Coordinates of C-alpha atoms in Angstrom, one line a residue:
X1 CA 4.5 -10.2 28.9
X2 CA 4.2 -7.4 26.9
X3 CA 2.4 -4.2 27.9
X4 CA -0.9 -2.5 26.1
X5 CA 2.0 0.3 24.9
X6 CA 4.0 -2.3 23.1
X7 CA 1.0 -3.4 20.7
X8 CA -0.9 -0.2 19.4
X9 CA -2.3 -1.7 16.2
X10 CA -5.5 -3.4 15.9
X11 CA -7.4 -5.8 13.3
X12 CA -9.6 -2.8 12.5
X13 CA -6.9 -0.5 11.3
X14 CA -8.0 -0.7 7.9
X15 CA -11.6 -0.8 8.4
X16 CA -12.1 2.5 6.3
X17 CA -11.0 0.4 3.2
X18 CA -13.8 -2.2 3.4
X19 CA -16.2 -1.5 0.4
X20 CA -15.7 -0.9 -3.4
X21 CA -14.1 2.2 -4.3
X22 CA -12.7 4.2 -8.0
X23 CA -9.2 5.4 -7.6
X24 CA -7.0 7.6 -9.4
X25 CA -3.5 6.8 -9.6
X26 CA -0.7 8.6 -10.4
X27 CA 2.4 6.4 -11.3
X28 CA 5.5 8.7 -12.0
X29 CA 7.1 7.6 -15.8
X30 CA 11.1 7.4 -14.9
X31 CA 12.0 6.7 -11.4
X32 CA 15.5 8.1 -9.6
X33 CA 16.0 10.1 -12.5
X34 CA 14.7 13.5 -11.7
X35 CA 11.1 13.3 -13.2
X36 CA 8.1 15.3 -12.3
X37 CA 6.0 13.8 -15.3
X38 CA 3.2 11.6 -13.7
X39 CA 1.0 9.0 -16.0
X40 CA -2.1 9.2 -14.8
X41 CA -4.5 6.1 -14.8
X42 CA -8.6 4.9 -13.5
X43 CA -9.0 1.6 -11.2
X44 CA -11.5 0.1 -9.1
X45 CA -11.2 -2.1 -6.1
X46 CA -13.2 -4.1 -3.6
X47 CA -11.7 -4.6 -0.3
X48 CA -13.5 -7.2 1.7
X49 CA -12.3 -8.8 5.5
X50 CA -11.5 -12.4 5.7
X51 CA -10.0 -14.7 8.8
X52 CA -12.6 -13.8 11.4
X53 CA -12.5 -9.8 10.7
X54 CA -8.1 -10.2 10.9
X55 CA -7.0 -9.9 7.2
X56 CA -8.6 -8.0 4.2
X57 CA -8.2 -8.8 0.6
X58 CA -8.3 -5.9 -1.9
X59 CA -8.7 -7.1 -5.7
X60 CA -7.9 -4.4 -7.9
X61 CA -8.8 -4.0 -11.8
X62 CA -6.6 -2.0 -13.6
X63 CA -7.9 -2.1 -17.3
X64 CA -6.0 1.4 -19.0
X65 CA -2.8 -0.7 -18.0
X66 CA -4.1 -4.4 -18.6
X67 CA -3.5 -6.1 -15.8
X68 CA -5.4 -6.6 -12.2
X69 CA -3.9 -7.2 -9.0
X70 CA -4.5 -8.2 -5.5
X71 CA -3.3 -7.3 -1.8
X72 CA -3.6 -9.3 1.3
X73 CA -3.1 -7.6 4.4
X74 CA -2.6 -10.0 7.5
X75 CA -2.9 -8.5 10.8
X76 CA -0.7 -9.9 13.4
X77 CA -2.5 -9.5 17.4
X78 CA 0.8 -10.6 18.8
X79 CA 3.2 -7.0 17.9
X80 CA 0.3 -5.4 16.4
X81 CA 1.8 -5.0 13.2
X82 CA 0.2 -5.7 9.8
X83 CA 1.8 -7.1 6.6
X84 CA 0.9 -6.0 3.5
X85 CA 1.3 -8.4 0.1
X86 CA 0.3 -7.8 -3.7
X87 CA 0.4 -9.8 -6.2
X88 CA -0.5 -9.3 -10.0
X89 CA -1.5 -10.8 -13.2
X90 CA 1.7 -9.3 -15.3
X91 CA 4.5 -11.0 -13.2
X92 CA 1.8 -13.6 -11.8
X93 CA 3.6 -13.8 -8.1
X94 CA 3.3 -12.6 -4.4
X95 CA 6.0 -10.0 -3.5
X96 CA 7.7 -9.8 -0.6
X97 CA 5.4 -8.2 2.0
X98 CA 5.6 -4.8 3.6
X99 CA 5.3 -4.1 7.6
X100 CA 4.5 -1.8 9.8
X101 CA 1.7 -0.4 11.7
X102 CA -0.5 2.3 12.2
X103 CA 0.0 5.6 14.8
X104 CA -3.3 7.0 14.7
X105 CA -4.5 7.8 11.0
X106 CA -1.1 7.3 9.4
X107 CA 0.0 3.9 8.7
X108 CA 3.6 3.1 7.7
X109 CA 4.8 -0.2 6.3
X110 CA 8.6 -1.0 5.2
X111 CA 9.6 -3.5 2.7
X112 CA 12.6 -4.7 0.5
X113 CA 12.4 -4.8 -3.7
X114 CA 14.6 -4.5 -6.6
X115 CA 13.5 -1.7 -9.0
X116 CA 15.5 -2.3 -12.4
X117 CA 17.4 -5.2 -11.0
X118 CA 18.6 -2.7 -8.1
X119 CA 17.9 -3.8 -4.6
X120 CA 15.6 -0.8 -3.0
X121 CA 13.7 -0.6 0.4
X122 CA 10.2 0.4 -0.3
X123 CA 7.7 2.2 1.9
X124 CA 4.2 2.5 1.8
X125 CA 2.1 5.3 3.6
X126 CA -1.9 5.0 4.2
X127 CA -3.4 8.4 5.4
X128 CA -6.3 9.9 5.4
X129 CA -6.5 13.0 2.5
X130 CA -9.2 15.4 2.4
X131 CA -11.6 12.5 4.1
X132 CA -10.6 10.0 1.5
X133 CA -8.0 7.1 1.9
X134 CA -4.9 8.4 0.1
X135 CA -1.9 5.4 -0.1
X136 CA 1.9 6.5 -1.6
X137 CA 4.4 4.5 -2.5
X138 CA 8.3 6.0 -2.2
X139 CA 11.2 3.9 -3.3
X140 CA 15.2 4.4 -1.2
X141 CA 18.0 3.3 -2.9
X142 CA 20.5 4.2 0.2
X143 CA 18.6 2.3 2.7
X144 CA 15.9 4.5 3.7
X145 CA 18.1 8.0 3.6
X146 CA 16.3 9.5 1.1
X147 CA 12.7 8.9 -0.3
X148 CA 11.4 9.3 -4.0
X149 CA 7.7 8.9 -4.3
X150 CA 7.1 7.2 -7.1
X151 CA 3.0 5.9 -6.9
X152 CA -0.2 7.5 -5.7
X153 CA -3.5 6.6 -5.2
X154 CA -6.9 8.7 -4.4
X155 CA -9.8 6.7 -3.4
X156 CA -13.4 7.4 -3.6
X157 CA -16.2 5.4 -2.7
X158 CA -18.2 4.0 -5.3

């Protein structure tokens, strides 16, 4: 039997998300080469629980880059953990997921991708910024050595 420190997440970590919100994202134009040039885009979203209050689904419209996308988060009561997984209408499948938890306000989540046909480990963070949910993605290409931030997003509630 586990104890109560073992499992420190719950199925209302990401309570703060439910709603509809406007975010601004900030995608960086080259990654792993150096760049400090962000393109800077609008997107809505409408996060919504499902599974008895233990999942949420985000659906995300992304129309300055044509495409929408969604994200299924799936909260697991047995480790407390939560795994995160998009999908989108360009490639038009579900990536691997992400995992992790939250400690407090800060969640962190761990995945593995290829960017360019390179394998990378991902890692996304969820923290609160200036009383707004703020959520970063950082790419490693050395197995989690070094992080390059390489996607932003600032939500506001609509």
């Amino acid at each position: 039997m586990e104890s109560r420190e073992q499992i420190t997440g719950s199925a209302a970590d990401f309570d703060f998300l439910i709603g509809d919100w406007t975010i601004r994202n900030l995608r960086l134009k080259q990654r792993f080469a150096g760049c400090d040039d962000w393109d800077e885009f609008p997107a809505t979203s409408r996060v919504r629980k499902l599974l008895q209050d233990t999942a949420n689904l985000e659906e995300m419209d992304i129309p300055a880059k044509g495409f929408a996308g969604i994200t299924l988060r799936l909260f697991n009561p047995r480790d407390g953990s939560w795994s995160l997984h998009w999908a989108d209408s360009r490639s038009n499948r579900l990536f691997a997921p992400v995992i992790g938890r939250f400690d407090q306000d800060e969640g962190l989540f761990y995945g593995d991708d290829t960017d360019d046909g390179r394998p990378v480990r991902v890692r996304f963070l969820w923290e609160p910024c200036q009383h707004t949910p703020c959520w970063e993605q950082a790419f490693s290409r050395d197995g989690g050595e070094t992080w390059e931030t390489n996607w932003m997003m600032r939500f506001t509630r609509m």
